[in-house]
């Protein structure tokens, strides 16, 4: 026969177990990762649906572990600077080539492209990237760190007026004919050309390479555990 005292003990144990389950679930759901992000449509942007396709993918990956995502959008140079503070876990999206000694790169979350983009009336006759820089004026974003072969050519043929502050400036000078070609992600430049109602940008581009988009974790306390946990989530995702 179960005595009243035993019943009370069992009831208290059940209640305690139930409260622990609730506390654990709420604690798991309350974890938040805060990142700095450049305005880089269509991959990232405060006014984009789901904050952009790359941010949407990142948020979906984190949600599988009960982690919510908080994003502060700002220019790339500022995003990289503030992401080193203890208030942020890192910056996203970033190319691996842009991850300096203050950060460590995750596995790829998404991918972008680097391509040669031109105006519809422009005919580029060169068959190699070296010849492109030798024969034409090539624009680029000055703050980006391109893959090593491209970055080397930029240094070799550098003209201050060919380096734009951001992609919006780059697509404007391309549409105005002040450069013959631009090195950028075509999805970004074509998106901005449509937004700014700039005509004449050729959608038929010459892709140079596919480029990973990573979460650059700042080297602050606990970053190794977060990095390993995040990479495990990426390896087991279905999309």
Tab-separated table of C-alpha atoms in Angstrom:
chain	number	residue	atom	x	y	z
A	1	UNK	CA	0.000	0.000	0.000
A	2	UNK	CA	1.260	3.481	-0.935
A	3	UNK	CA	1.295	5.676	2.129
A	4	UNK	CA	0.367	9.340	1.982
A	5	UNK	CA	3.976	10.327	2.688
A	6	UNK	CA	5.227	8.222	-0.225
A	7	UNK	CA	2.546	9.709	-2.449
A	8	UNK	CA	3.670	13.204	-1.527
A	9	UNK	CA	7.299	12.307	-2.281
A	10	UNK	CA	6.427	10.874	-5.680
A	11	UNK	CA	4.191	13.841	-6.498
A	12	UNK	CA	6.968	16.279	-5.560
A	13	UNK	CA	9.459	14.364	-7.729
A	14	UNK	CA	7.088	14.451	-10.709
A	15	UNK	CA	6.489	18.169	-10.292
A	16	UNK	CA	10.217	18.811	-10.009
A	17	UNK	CA	10.907	16.760	-13.145
A	18	UNK	CA	8.183	18.604	-15.048
A	19	UNK	CA	9.593	21.986	-14.008
A	20	UNK	CA	13.099	20.929	-15.050
A	21	UNK	CA	11.821	19.949	-18.505
A	22	UNK	CA	10.106	23.314	-18.902
A	23	UNK	CA	13.169	25.204	-17.665
A	24	UNK	CA	15.475	23.296	-20.020
A	25	UNK	CA	13.228	23.928	-23.038
A	26	UNK	CA	12.875	27.617	-22.229
A	27	UNK	CA	16.623	27.955	-21.674
A	28	UNK	CA	17.365	26.293	-25.026
A	29	UNK	CA	14.947	28.569	-26.829
A	30	UNK	CA	16.244	31.711	-25.086
A	31	UNK	CA	19.796	31.520	-26.521
A	32	UNK	CA	20.465	34.328	-28.986
A	33	UNK	CA	23.380	34.898	-31.333
A	34	UNK	CA	23.910	38.490	-32.392
A	35	UNK	CA	25.781	39.239	-35.607
A	36	UNK	CA	26.791	42.277	-37.616
A	37	UNK	CA	25.883	42.102	-41.276
A	38	UNK	CA	26.661	44.264	-44.290
A	39	UNK	CA	23.810	45.467	-46.473
A	40	UNK	CA	24.447	43.150	-49.407
A	41	UNK	CA	21.249	42.387	-51.344
A	42	UNK	CA	19.991	39.895	-52.302
A	43	UNK	CA	22.026	37.959	-49.721
A	44	UNK	CA	21.531	40.272	-46.721
A	45	UNK	CA	19.535	43.427	-46.044
A	46	UNK	CA	17.239	44.946	-43.455
A	47	UNK	CA	14.463	45.597	-46.000
A	48	UNK	CA	14.682	42.284	-47.870
A	49	UNK	CA	12.187	39.434	-47.360
A	50	UNK	CA	13.575	37.217	-44.559
A	51	UNK	CA	16.477	39.736	-44.403
A	52	UNK	CA	17.932	38.175	-47.550
A	53	UNK	CA	18.582	34.673	-48.766
A	54	UNK	CA	21.866	34.104	-46.872
A	55	UNK	CA	20.507	35.460	-43.568
A	56	UNK	CA	17.420	33.270	-44.029
A	57	UNK	CA	19.622	30.183	-44.440
A	58	UNK	CA	21.664	31.100	-41.375
A	59	UNK	CA	18.540	31.634	-39.284
A	60	UNK	CA	17.129	28.245	-40.352
A	61	UNK	CA	20.337	26.435	-39.411
A	62	UNK	CA	20.445	28.040	-35.954
A	63	UNK	CA	16.753	27.434	-35.284
A	64	UNK	CA	17.378	23.691	-35.393
A	65	UNK	CA	19.359	24.083	-32.160
A	66	UNK	CA	16.850	26.483	-30.585
A	67	UNK	CA	19.112	29.488	-31.245
A	68	UNK	CA	17.494	32.749	-32.298
A	69	UNK	CA	19.348	35.218	-34.496
A	70	UNK	CA	19.637	38.972	-33.999
A	71	UNK	CA	21.087	40.967	-36.898
A	72	UNK	CA	22.406	44.527	-36.993
A	73	UNK	CA	22.853	45.794	-40.554
A	74	UNK	CA	25.572	48.319	-41.342
A	75	UNK	CA	28.315	49.060	-43.920
A	76	UNK	CA	30.879	46.285	-44.351
A	77	UNK	CA	33.843	48.117	-42.788
A	78	UNK	CA	31.812	48.982	-39.667
A	79	UNK	CA	30.335	45.474	-39.456
A	80	UNK	CA	33.801	43.980	-39.363
A	81	UNK	CA	34.887	46.448	-36.650
A	82	UNK	CA	31.917	46.122	-34.279
A	83	UNK	CA	31.810	42.323	-34.673
A	84	UNK	CA	35.056	42.120	-32.683
A	85	UNK	CA	33.290	43.378	-29.554
A	86	UNK	CA	31.872	41.050	-26.888
A	87	UNK	CA	28.316	42.024	-27.891
A	88	UNK	CA	28.545	40.108	-31.176
A	89	UNK	CA	29.508	36.552	-32.031
A	90	UNK	CA	30.731	37.574	-35.478
A	91	UNK	CA	29.937	38.944	-38.918
A	92	UNK	CA	27.950	37.359	-41.771
A	93	UNK	CA	27.994	36.979	-44.729
A	94	UNK	CA	31.727	37.091	-45.428
A	95	UNK	CA	34.038	35.614	-48.025
A	96	UNK	CA	36.765	33.378	-46.528
A	97	UNK	CA	39.358	35.738	-48.031
A	98	UNK	CA	37.917	38.561	-45.887
A	99	UNK	CA	38.364	36.681	-42.603
A	100	UNK	CA	41.415	38.233	-40.921
A	101	UNK	CA	43.329	37.291	-37.778
A	102	UNK	CA	40.561	38.615	-35.514
A	103	UNK	CA	38.051	36.055	-36.824
A	104	UNK	CA	37.761	32.394	-37.725
A	105	UNK	CA	35.598	31.160	-40.615
A	106	UNK	CA	32.827	28.599	-40.361
A	107	UNK	CA	32.032	26.038	-43.011
A	108	UNK	CA	30.026	27.474	-45.947
A	109	UNK	CA	26.490	28.621	-45.187
A	110	UNK	CA	25.704	29.770	-48.736
A	111	UNK	CA	27.573	30.553	-51.938
A	112	UNK	CA	28.021	33.597	-54.138
A	113	UNK	CA	29.826	34.131	-57.432
A	114	UNK	CA	32.549	36.420	-58.677
A	115	UNK	CA	32.021	37.342	-62.297
A	116	UNK	CA	32.959	39.774	-65.037
A	117	UNK	CA	29.946	42.029	-65.569
A	118	UNK	CA	29.667	44.455	-68.462
A	119	UNK	CA	27.192	46.653	-70.315
A	120	UNK	CA	25.114	45.143	-73.097
A	121	UNK	CA	26.879	47.159	-75.822
A	122	UNK	CA	30.361	46.246	-74.567
A	123	UNK	CA	32.314	43.469	-76.268
A	124	UNK	CA	35.200	42.070	-74.268
A	125	UNK	CA	37.484	40.186	-76.629
A	126	UNK	CA	40.050	38.951	-74.134
A	127	UNK	CA	39.947	35.278	-73.167
A	128	UNK	CA	41.706	35.559	-69.770
A	129	UNK	CA	41.484	37.667	-66.653
A	130	UNK	CA	45.070	38.948	-67.102
A	131	UNK	CA	44.214	40.282	-70.547
A	132	UNK	CA	41.059	41.874	-69.200
A	133	UNK	CA	43.068	44.087	-66.848
A	134	UNK	CA	45.641	44.889	-69.522
A	135	UNK	CA	43.153	45.928	-72.204
A	136	UNK	CA	40.180	47.381	-70.286
A	137	UNK	CA	39.267	49.469	-67.276
A	138	UNK	CA	38.003	47.071	-64.643
A	139	UNK	CA	36.045	48.283	-61.625
A	140	UNK	CA	35.919	46.619	-58.221
A	141	UNK	CA	34.874	47.272	-54.622
A	142	UNK	CA	37.903	48.680	-52.838
A	143	UNK	CA	36.973	47.270	-49.430
A	144	UNK	CA	36.571	43.678	-50.619
A	145	UNK	CA	39.387	41.146	-50.446
A	146	UNK	CA	39.120	39.190	-53.695
A	147	UNK	CA	40.652	35.741	-54.315
A	148	UNK	CA	44.449	35.967	-54.476
A	149	UNK	CA	44.906	35.830	-58.301
A	150	UNK	CA	42.314	38.585	-58.822
A	151	UNK	CA	43.576	40.680	-55.910
A	152	UNK	CA	47.106	40.507	-57.333
A	153	UNK	CA	45.908	41.852	-60.684
A	154	UNK	CA	43.995	44.638	-58.932
A	155	UNK	CA	47.211	45.687	-57.185
A	156	UNK	CA	49.195	45.522	-60.417
A	157	UNK	CA	46.761	47.620	-62.444
A	158	UNK	CA	45.333	49.722	-59.647
A	159	UNK	CA	43.783	53.064	-60.537
A	160	UNK	CA	42.157	54.881	-57.587
A	161	UNK	CA	39.127	55.872	-59.646
A	162	UNK	CA	38.417	52.188	-60.485
A	163	UNK	CA	37.837	51.250	-56.841
A	164	UNK	CA	34.277	51.893	-55.639
A	165	UNK	CA	33.213	52.203	-52.016
A	166	UNK	CA	30.419	49.650	-52.436
A	167	UNK	CA	28.437	47.730	-55.067
A	168	UNK	CA	25.903	50.525	-55.482
A	169	UNK	CA	28.651	52.922	-56.562
A	170	UNK	CA	30.188	50.189	-58.717
A	171	UNK	CA	27.010	49.520	-60.686
A	172	UNK	CA	26.480	53.262	-61.197
A	173	UNK	CA	29.923	53.803	-62.749
A	174	UNK	CA	29.466	50.685	-64.885
A	175	UNK	CA	26.076	51.871	-66.162
A	176	UNK	CA	27.574	55.317	-66.876
A	177	UNK	CA	30.333	53.757	-68.998
A	178	UNK	CA	33.179	55.030	-66.827
A	179	UNK	CA	34.550	51.481	-66.619
A	180	UNK	CA	34.439	48.673	-69.183
A	181	UNK	CA	33.710	45.842	-66.759
A	182	UNK	CA	33.077	45.190	-63.067
A	183	UNK	CA	34.242	42.403	-60.779
A	184	UNK	CA	31.458	41.503	-58.398
A	185	UNK	CA	28.696	39.062	-57.638
A	186	UNK	CA	26.258	39.316	-60.562
A	187	UNK	CA	23.238	38.697	-58.323
A	188	UNK	CA	24.199	41.769	-56.290
A	189	UNK	CA	24.872	44.101	-59.225
A	190	UNK	CA	21.805	43.027	-61.192
A	191	UNK	CA	19.624	43.428	-58.092
A	192	UNK	CA	20.966	46.952	-57.534
A	193	UNK	CA	20.647	47.870	-61.210
A	194	UNK	CA	16.970	46.920	-61.069
A	195	UNK	CA	16.458	48.785	-57.789
A	196	UNK	CA	18.175	51.933	-59.090
A	197	UNK	CA	16.496	51.609	-62.517
A	198	UNK	CA	19.825	51.525	-64.318
A	199	UNK	CA	19.563	50.170	-67.833
A	200	UNK	CA	22.108	48.429	-70.006
A	201	UNK	CA	23.747	45.989	-67.562
A	202	UNK	CA	24.262	42.670	-69.359
A	203	UNK	CA	22.740	39.733	-67.411
A	204	UNK	CA	24.926	37.340	-69.408
A	205	UNK	CA	28.079	37.250	-67.264
A	206	UNK	CA	31.381	35.392	-67.287
A	207	UNK	CA	31.695	33.621	-63.944
A	208	UNK	CA	35.230	33.375	-62.598
A	209	UNK	CA	34.540	31.275	-59.520
A	210	UNK	CA	32.019	30.214	-56.932
A	211	UNK	CA	32.742	31.748	-53.538
A	212	UNK	CA	31.647	30.467	-50.116
A	213	UNK	CA	29.759	32.707	-47.714
A	214	UNK	CA	30.820	31.976	-44.148
A	215	UNK	CA	30.008	33.121	-40.647
A	216	UNK	CA	33.167	34.814	-39.364
A	217	UNK	CA	33.294	34.162	-35.610
A	218	UNK	CA	35.133	36.803	-33.612
A	219	UNK	CA	37.905	35.331	-31.459
A	220	UNK	CA	36.243	36.141	-28.153
A	221	UNK	CA	35.463	33.863	-25.215
A	222	UNK	CA	33.734	30.635	-26.165
A	223	UNK	CA	34.128	31.047	-29.913
A	224	UNK	CA	35.649	27.575	-30.416
A	225	UNK	CA	32.632	25.867	-28.859
A	226	UNK	CA	30.238	27.997	-30.910
A	227	UNK	CA	32.212	27.302	-34.097
A	228	UNK	CA	32.227	23.532	-33.556
A	229	UNK	CA	28.542	23.518	-32.656
A	230	UNK	CA	27.656	25.597	-35.691
A	231	UNK	CA	29.686	23.459	-38.101
A	232	UNK	CA	27.986	20.359	-36.722
A	233	UNK	CA	24.609	21.972	-37.495
A	234	UNK	CA	25.763	22.754	-41.043
A	235	UNK	CA	26.910	19.167	-41.657
A	236	UNK	CA	23.564	17.723	-40.599
A	237	UNK	CA	21.234	20.189	-42.329
A	238	UNK	CA	19.000	18.927	-45.114
A	239	UNK	CA	18.928	22.045	-47.338
